[in-house]
Coordinates of C-alpha atoms in Angstrom, one line a residue:
X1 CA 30.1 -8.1 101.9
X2 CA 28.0 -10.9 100.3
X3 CA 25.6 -8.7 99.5
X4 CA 28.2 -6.6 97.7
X5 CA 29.8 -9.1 95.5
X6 CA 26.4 -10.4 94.8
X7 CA 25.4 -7.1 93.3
X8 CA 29.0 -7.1 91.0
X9 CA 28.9 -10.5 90.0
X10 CA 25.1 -9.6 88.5
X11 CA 26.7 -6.7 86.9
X12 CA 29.4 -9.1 85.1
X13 CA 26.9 -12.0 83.3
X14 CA 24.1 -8.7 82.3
X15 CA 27.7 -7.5 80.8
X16 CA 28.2 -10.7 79.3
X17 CA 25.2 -11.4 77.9
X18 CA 25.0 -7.8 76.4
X19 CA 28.7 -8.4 74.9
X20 CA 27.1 -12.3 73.3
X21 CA 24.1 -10.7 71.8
X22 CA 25.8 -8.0 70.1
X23 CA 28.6 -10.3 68.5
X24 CA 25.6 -12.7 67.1
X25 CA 23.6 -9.5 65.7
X26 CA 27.2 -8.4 64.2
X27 CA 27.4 -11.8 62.5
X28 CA 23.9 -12.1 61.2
X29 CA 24.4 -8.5 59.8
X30 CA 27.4 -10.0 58.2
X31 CA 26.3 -12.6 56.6
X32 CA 23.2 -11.3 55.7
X33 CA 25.6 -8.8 53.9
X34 CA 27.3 -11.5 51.8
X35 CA 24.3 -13.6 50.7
X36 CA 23.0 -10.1 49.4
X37 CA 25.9 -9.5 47.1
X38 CA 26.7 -12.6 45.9
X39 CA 26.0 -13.2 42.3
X40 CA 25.7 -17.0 42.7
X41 CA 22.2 -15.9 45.1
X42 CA 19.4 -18.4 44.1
X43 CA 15.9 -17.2 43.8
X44 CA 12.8 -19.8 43.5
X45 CA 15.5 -22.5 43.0
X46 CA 17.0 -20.0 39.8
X47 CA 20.4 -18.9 40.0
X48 CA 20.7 -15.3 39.5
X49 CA 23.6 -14.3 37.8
X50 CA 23.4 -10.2 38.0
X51 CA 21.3 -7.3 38.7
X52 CA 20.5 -5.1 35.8
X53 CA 19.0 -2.1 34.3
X54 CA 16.2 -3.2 31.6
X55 CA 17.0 0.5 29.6
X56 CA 20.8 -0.2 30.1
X57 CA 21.0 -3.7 30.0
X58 CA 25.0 -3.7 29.4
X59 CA 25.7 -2.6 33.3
X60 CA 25.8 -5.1 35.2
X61 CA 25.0 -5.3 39.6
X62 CA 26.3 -7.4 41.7
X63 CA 23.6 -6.9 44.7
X64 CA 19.9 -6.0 43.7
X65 CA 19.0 -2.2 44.6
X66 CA 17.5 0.8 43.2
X67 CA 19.2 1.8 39.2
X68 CA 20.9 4.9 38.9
X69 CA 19.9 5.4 35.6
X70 CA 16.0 5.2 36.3
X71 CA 13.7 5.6 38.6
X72 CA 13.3 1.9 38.9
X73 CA 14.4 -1.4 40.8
X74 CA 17.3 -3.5 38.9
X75 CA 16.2 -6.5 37.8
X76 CA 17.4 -10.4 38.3
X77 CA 19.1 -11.5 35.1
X78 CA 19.2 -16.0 35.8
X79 CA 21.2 -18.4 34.5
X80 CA 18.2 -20.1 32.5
X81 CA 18.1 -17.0 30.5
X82 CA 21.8 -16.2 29.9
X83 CA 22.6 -15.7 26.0
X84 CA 24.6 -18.5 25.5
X85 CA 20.7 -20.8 26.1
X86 CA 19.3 -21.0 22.9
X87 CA 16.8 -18.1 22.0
X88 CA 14.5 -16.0 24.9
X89 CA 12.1 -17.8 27.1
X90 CA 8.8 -15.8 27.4
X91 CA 6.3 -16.6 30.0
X92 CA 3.3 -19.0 27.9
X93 CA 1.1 -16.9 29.7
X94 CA 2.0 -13.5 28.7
X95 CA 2.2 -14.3 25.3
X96 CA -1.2 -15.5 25.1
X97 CA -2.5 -12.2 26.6
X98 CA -1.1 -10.8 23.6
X99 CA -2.9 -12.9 21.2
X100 CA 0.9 -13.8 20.0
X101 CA 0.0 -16.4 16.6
X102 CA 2.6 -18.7 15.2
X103 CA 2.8 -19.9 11.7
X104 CA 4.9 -22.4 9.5
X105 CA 7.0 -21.7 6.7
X106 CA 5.4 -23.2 4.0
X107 CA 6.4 -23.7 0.3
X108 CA 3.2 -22.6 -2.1
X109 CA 2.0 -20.5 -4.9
X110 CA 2.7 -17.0 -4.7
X111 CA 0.2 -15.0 -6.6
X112 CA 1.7 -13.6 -9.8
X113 CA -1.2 -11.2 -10.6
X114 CA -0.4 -7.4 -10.7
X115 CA -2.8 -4.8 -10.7
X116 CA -2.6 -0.9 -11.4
X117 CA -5.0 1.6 -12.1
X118 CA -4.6 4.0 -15.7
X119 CA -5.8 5.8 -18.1
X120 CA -7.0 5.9 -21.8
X121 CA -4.6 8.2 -23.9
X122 CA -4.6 8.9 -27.7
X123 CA -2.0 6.5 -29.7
X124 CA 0.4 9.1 -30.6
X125 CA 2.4 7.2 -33.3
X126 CA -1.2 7.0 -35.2
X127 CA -1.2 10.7 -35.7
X128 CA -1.8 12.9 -39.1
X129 CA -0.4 16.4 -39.6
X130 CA -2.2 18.2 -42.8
X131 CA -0.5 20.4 -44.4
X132 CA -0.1 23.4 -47.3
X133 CA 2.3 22.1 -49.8
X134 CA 2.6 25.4 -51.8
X135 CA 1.6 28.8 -50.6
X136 CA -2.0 30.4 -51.7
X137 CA -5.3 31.0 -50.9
X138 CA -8.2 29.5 -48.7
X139 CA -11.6 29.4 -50.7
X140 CA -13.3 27.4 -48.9
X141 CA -13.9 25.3 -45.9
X142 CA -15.8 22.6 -44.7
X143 CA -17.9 22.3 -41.5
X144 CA -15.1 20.5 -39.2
X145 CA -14.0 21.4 -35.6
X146 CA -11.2 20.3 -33.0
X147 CA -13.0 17.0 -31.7
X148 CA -14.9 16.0 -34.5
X149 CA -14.4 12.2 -35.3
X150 CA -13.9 11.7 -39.0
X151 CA -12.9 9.2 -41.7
X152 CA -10.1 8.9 -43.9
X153 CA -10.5 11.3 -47.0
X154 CA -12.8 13.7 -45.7
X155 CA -12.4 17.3 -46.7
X156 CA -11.2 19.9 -45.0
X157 CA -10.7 22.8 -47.0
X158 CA -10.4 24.2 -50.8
X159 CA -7.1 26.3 -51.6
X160 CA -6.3 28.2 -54.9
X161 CA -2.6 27.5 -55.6
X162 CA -1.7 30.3 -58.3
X163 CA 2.0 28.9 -58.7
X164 CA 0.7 25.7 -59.6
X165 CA -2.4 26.5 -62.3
X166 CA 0.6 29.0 -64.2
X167 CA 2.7 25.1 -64.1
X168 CA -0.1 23.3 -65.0
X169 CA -0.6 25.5 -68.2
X170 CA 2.9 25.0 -69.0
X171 CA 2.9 21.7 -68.8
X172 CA 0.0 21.1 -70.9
X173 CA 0.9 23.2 -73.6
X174 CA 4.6 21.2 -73.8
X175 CA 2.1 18.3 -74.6
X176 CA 0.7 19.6 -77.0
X177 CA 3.9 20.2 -79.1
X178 CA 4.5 16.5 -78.8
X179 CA 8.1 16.9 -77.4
X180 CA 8.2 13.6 -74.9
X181 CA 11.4 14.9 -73.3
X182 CA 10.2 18.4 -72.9
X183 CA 6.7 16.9 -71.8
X184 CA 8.5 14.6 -69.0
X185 CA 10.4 17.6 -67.5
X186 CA 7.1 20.0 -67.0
X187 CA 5.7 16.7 -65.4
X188 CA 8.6 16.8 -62.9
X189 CA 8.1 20.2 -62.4
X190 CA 4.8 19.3 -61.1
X191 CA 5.8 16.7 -58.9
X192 CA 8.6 19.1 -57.2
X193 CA 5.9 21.6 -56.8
X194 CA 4.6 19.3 -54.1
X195 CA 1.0 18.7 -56.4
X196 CA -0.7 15.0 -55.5
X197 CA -0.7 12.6 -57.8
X198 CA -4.0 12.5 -58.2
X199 CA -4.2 16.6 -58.8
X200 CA -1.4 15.9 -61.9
X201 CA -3.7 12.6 -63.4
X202 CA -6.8 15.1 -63.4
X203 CA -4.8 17.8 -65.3
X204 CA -4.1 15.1 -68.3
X205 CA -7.2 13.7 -68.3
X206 CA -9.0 16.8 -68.5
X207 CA -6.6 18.8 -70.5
X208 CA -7.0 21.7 -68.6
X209 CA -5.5 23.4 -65.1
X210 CA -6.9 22.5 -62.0
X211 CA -5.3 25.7 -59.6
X212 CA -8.0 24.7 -57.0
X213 CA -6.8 21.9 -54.8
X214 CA -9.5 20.0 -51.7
X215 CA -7.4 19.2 -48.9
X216 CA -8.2 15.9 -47.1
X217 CA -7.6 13.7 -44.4
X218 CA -5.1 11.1 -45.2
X219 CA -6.7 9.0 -42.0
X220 CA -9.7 8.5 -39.9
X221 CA -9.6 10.0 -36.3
X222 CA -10.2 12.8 -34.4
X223 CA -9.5 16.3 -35.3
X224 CA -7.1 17.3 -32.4
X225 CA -6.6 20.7 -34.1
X226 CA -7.6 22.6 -37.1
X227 CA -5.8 25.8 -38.1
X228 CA -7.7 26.7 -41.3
X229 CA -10.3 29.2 -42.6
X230 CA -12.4 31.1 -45.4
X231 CA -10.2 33.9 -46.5
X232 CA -6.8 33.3 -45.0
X233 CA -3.6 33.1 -46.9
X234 CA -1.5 30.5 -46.9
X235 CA 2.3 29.8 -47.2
X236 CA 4.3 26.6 -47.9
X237 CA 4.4 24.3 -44.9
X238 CA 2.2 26.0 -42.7
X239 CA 0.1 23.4 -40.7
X240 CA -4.0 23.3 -41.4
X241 CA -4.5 20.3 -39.0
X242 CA -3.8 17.5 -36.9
X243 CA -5.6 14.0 -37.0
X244 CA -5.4 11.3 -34.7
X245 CA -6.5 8.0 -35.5
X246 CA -8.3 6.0 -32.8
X247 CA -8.4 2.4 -34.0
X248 CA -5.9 1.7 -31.4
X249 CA -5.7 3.6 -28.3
X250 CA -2.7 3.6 -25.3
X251 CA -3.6 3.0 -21.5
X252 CA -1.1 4.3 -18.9
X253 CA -1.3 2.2 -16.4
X254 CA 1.0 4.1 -12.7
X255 CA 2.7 0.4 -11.2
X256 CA 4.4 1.3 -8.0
X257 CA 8.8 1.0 -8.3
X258 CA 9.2 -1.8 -6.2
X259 CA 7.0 -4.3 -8.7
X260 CA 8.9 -3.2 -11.8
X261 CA 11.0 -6.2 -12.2
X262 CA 7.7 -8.3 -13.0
X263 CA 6.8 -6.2 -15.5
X264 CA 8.5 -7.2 -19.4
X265 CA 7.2 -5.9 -22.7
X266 CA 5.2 -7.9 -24.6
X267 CA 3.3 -9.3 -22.2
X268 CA -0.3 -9.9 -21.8
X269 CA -2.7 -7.6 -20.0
X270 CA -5.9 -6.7 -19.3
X271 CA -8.2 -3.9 -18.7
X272 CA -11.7 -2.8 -17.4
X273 CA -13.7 0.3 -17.3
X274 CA -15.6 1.5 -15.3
X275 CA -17.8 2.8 -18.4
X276 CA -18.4 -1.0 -19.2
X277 CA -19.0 -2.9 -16.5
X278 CA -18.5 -6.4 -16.8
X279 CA -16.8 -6.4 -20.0
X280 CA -12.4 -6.7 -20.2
X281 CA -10.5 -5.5 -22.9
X282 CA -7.4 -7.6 -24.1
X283 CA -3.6 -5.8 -25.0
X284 CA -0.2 -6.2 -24.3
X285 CA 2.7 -3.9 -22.9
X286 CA 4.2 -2.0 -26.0
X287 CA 6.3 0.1 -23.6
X288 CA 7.9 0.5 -19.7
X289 CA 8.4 4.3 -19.8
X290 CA 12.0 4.7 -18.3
X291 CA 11.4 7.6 -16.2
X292 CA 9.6 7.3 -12.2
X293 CA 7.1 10.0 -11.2
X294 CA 8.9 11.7 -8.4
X295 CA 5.8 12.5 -6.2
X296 CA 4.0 8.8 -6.0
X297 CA 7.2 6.4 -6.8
X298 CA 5.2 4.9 -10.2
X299 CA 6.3 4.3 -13.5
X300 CA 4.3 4.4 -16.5
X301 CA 3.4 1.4 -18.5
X302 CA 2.2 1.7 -21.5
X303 CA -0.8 -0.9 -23.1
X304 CA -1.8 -0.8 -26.4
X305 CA -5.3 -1.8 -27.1
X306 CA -7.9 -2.1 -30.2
X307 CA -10.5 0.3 -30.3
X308 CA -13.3 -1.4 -32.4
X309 CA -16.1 1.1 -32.8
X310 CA -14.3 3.8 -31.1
X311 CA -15.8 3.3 -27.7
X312 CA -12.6 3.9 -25.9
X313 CA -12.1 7.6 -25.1
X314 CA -9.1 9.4 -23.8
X315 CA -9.5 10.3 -20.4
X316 CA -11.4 7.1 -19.1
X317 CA -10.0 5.2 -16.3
X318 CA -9.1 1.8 -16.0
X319 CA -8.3 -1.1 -13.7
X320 CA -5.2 -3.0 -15.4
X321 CA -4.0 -6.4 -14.6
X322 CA -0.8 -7.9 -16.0
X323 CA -1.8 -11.7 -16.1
X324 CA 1.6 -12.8 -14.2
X325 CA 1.7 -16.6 -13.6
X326 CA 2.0 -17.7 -10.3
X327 CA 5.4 -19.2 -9.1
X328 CA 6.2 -21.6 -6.3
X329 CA 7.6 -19.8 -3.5
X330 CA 8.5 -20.4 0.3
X331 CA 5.7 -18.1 2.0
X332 CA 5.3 -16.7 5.4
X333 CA 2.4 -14.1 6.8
X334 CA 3.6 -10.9 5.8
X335 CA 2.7 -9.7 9.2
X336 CA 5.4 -11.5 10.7
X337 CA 8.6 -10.0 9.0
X338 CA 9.7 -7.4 11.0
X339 CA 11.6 -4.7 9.0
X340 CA 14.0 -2.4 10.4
X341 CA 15.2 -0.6 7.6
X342 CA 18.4 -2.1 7.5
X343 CA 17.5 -5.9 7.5
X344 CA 14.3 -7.8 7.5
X345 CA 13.6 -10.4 10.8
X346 CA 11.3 -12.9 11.5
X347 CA 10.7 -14.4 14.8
X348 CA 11.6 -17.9 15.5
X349 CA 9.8 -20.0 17.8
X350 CA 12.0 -22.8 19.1
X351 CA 11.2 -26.1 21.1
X352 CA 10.9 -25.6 24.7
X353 CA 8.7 -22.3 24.3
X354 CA 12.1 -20.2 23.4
X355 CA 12.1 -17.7 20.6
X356 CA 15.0 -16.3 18.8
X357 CA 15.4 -13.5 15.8
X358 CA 16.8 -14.7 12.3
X359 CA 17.8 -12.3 9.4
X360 CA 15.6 -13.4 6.0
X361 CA 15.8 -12.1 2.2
X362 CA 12.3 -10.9 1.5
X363 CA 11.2 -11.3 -2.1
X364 CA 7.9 -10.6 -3.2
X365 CA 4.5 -10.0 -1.3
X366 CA 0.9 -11.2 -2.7
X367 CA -2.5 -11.8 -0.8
X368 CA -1.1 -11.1 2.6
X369 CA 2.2 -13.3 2.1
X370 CA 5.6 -12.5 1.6
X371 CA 8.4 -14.7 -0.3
X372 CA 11.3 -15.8 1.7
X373 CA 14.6 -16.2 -0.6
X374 CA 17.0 -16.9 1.9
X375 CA 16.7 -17.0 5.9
X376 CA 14.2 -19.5 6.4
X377 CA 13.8 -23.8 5.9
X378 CA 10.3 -25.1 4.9
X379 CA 8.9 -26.2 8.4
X380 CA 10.3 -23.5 10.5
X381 CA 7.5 -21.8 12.4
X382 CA 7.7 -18.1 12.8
X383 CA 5.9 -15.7 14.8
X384 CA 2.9 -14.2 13.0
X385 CA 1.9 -12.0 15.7
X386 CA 2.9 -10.2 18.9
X387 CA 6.8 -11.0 17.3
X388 CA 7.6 -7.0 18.6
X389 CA 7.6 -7.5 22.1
X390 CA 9.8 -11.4 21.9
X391 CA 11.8 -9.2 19.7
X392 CA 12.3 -6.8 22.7
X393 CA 13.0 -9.4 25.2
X394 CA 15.3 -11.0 22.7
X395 CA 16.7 -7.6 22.3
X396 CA 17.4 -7.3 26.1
X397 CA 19.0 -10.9 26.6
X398 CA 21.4 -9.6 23.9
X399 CA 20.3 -12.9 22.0
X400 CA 21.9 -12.2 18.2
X401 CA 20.2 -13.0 15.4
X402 CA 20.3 -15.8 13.2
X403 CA 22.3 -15.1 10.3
X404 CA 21.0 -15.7 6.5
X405 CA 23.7 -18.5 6.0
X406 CA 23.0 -20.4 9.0
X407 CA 19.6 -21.5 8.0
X408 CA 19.4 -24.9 6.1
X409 CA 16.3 -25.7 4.3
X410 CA 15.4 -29.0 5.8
X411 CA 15.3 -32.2 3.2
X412 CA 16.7 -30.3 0.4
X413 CA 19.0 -32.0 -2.1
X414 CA 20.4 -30.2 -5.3
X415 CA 21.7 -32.0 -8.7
X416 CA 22.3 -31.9 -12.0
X417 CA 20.6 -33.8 -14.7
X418 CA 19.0 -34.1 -18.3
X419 CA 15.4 -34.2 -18.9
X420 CA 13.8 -37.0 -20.5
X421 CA 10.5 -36.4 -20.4
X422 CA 8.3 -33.6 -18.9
X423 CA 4.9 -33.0 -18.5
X424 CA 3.3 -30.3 -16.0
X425 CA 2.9 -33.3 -13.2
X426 CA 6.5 -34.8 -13.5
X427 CA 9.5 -35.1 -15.1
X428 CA 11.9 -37.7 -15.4
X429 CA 15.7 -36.9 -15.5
X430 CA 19.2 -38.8 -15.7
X431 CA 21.1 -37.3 -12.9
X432 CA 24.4 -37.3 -11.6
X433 CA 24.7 -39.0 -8.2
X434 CA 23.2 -37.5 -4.6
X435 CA 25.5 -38.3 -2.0
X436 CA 23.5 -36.6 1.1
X437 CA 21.1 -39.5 0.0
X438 CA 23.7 -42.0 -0.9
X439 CA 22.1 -41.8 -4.8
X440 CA 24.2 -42.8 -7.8
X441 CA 24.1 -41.1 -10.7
X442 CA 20.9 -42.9 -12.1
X443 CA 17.2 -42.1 -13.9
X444 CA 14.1 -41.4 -12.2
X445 CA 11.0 -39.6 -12.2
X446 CA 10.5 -36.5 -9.6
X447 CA 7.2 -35.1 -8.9
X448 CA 6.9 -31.0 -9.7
X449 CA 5.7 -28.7 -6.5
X450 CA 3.5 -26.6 -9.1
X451 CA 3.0 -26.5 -12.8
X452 CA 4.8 -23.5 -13.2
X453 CA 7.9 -24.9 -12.7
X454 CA 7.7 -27.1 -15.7
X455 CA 7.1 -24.3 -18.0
X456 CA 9.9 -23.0 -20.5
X457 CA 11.4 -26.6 -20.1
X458 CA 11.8 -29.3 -23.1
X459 CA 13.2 -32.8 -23.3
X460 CA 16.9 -32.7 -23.4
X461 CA 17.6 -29.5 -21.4
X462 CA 20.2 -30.0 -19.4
X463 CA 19.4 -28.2 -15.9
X464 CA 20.0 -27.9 -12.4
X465 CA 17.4 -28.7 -9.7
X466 CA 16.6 -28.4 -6.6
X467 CA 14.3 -31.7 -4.9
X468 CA 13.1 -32.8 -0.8
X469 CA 12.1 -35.4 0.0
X470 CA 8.0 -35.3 0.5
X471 CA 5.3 -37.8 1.8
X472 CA 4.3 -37.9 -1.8
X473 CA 7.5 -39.1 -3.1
X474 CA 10.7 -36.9 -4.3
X475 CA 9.5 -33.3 -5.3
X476 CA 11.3 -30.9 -7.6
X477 CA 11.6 -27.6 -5.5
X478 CA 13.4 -25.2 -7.9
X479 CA 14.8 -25.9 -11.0
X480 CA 16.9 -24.1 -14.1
X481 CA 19.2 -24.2 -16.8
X482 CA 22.7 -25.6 -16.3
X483 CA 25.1 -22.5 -17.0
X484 CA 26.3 -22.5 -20.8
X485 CA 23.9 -24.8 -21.6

């Protein structure tokens, strides 16, 4: 019997301890359950807020797992890098594997020089058409071909005009009766016949018909075309040739679309040739053709330019540049604007190794820098390099972009005053009163950030300027004439 309830009572505690272990592995399942899906998991000593999808980052997990949109793990999105933080922290590291650069916005002379390659061309409003003023006869010609280069006066051909010997006989026999009136009319005749003046002052001096008339060239040129020869009959009007005159010539130059607004006529430019090495011609714009060229997006200017000795030749080429001043400007690398086709982004780098996208007006780009009009404050430092992928991340942490009205150029003060004297180093002006500085309305001199901004100005404009406030002392930024002024 002892033995018996021995045997029973061992049966009841291996029952119990059985029933103890699996309520404790129950538990631990359990839990182990609910520290897997809570959000508020910590990781590293990060909070994790959600698991996501880095190709669908708008779905949000609430346990970490497999994604059913790829092939791929979800990832941990933590608190440190929720949108609301200011820009995207990237890891130092992997931003100096990709060689990522960062550069300052900086205020400085943008590069006003313009170049574009062209062509020599005839001048086409210094052009000569020859032709036969009454119809007759070709007697005559002279030994001249298309291309020839000739000078003003030469001859061309001999024509017998009957019509006007039978007029000049006329006419010299109404002399001879001494009748002025009936004398001035035959005259007149002559003249309406189409005869030179010269031809007519021949006849009286002579006293006898000159029915044989040399043609010549009213200019010097080149003979673009000659339609005349020995034999051939002639009616009134009919072209004999066509003269161009090359003391001035034209060169075309193709400047791409997007420059065109830099471009005025009347400006100065300059060419050389590859057939004269070393040596620059000096014209200035006499035309901006209004139509584009479909196929490379140019548009044609046009130079005119002296042709002393007749060295310039249609057909040669020619590297042009427009002599544009240079302008101050704020400038970043060109490299870093990012252009998306609907807006232009740089890259912001932020204290604290963060990094956030701002919108930016882009103006105009020289020597591997671009003009910033709006978006960006002297000082800010962008991201010159590598900006694509910070763009991604930012992209991902649904980090917005800076818009252009939120940036603030940093120590810049705007007024308006009257200048009182101006040179291309300074200018002093009486100005109405600054309060971001707490400056009454007062008269002092500012220093100018480049040269060019004192140009066009006089004493007594009254104007509207922009100034900061630099080591050097207060610096005129941008400046311009007061509306209706």
């Amino acid at each position: 019997m002892t033995a018996h309830l021995s045997m029973r009572a061992r049966l009841g505690v291996a029952a119990a301890i059985l029933a103890l272990v699996a309520g404790a592995a129950g538990y631990g399942i359990a839990s182990f359950g609910q520290r897997g899906a809570s959000p508020a998991a910590a990781e590293n000593g990060r909070k994790i807020l959600y698991w996501y999808d880095p190709m669908v980052p708008s779905q949000h997990f609430d346990k970490p797992g497999k994604s059913p949109f790829m092939d791929m793990a979800l990832v941990p999105k933590y608190a440190d890098e929720a949108p609301g933080a200011a820009g995207a922290a990237i890891d130092p590291a992997r931003l100096q594997r990709l060689g990522a650069r960062i550069a300052a916005a900086e205020r400085g002379t943008l590069d006003g020089a313009l170049t574009a390659a062209g062509t020599i061309d005839f001048n086409e409003r210094d052009v000569a058409v020859v032709q036969a003023r009454s119809g007759g006869f070709v007697t005559r010609v002279y030994a001249r071909v298309p291309g020839d280069v000739i000078g003003a006066g030469a001859a061309l051909a001999d024509l017998l005009v009957p019509e006007w010997g039978g007029a000049q006989r006329e006419y010299l026999a109404v002399r001879r009766t001494g009748d002025a009136a009936l004398a001035r009319a035959a005259r007149q005749r002559l003249v309406l016949l189409g005869m030179p003046a010269a031809t007519i002052a021949a006849v009286e001096a002579g006293g006898r018909p000159r029915d044989t008339l040399t043609v010549s060239t009213p200019i010097g040129g080149m003979i673009k075309t000659l339609g005349v020869r020995a034999g051939m009959t002639l009616a009134a009007g009919q072209t004999l040739a066509e003269i161009n005159g090359i003391g001035t010539v034209w060169l075309n130059a193709a400047v791409p679309e997007a420059l065109a607004a830099q471009l005025r006529s009347g400006q100065s430019a300059g060419a050389t040739l590859t057939a004269f090495p070393g040596e620059r011609f000096a014209g200035r714009v006499s035309a901006i053709l209004p139509n584009v060229q479909a196929d490379t997006r140019t548009l044609t200017v046009r130079i005119e330019l002296p042709n002393r000795g007749g060295r310039l030749r249609p057909g040669m080429f020619a590297r042009v540049d427009f002599g544009a001043h240079g302008r101050d400007a704020l400038l970043v690398p060109t490299e870093a604007v990012i252009r998306t086709g609907r807006r232009n982004l740089v890259m912001l780098a932020l204290p604290g190794g963060r990094y956030q996208p701002a919108e930016v007006r882009v103006g105009a780009e020289s020597g591997g820098r671009s003009e910033i009009l709006a978006g960006l404050a002297a000082g800010e430092k962008v991201v010159a390099s590598g900006q694509f992928l910070i763009d991604s991340e930012a992209s991902l942490a649904a980090i917005p972009a800076r818009p252009i009205a939120a940036a603030q150029p940093a120590g810049a003060y705007e007024t308006v005053g009257r200048i009182d004297r101006i040179t291309t180093e300074a200018i002093t002006l009486s100005h109405q009163p600054v309060p971001a500085l707490s400056w009454p309305a007062m008269t002092m001199t500012f220093r100018v950030g480049t040269p060019a901004l004192a140009r066009d100005f006089k004493v007594g404009d009254r104007v509207r300027f922009g100034f900061d406030q630099a080591r050097e002392g207060p610096t005129i930024r941008t400046i311009a004439r007061e509306a209706g002024r």
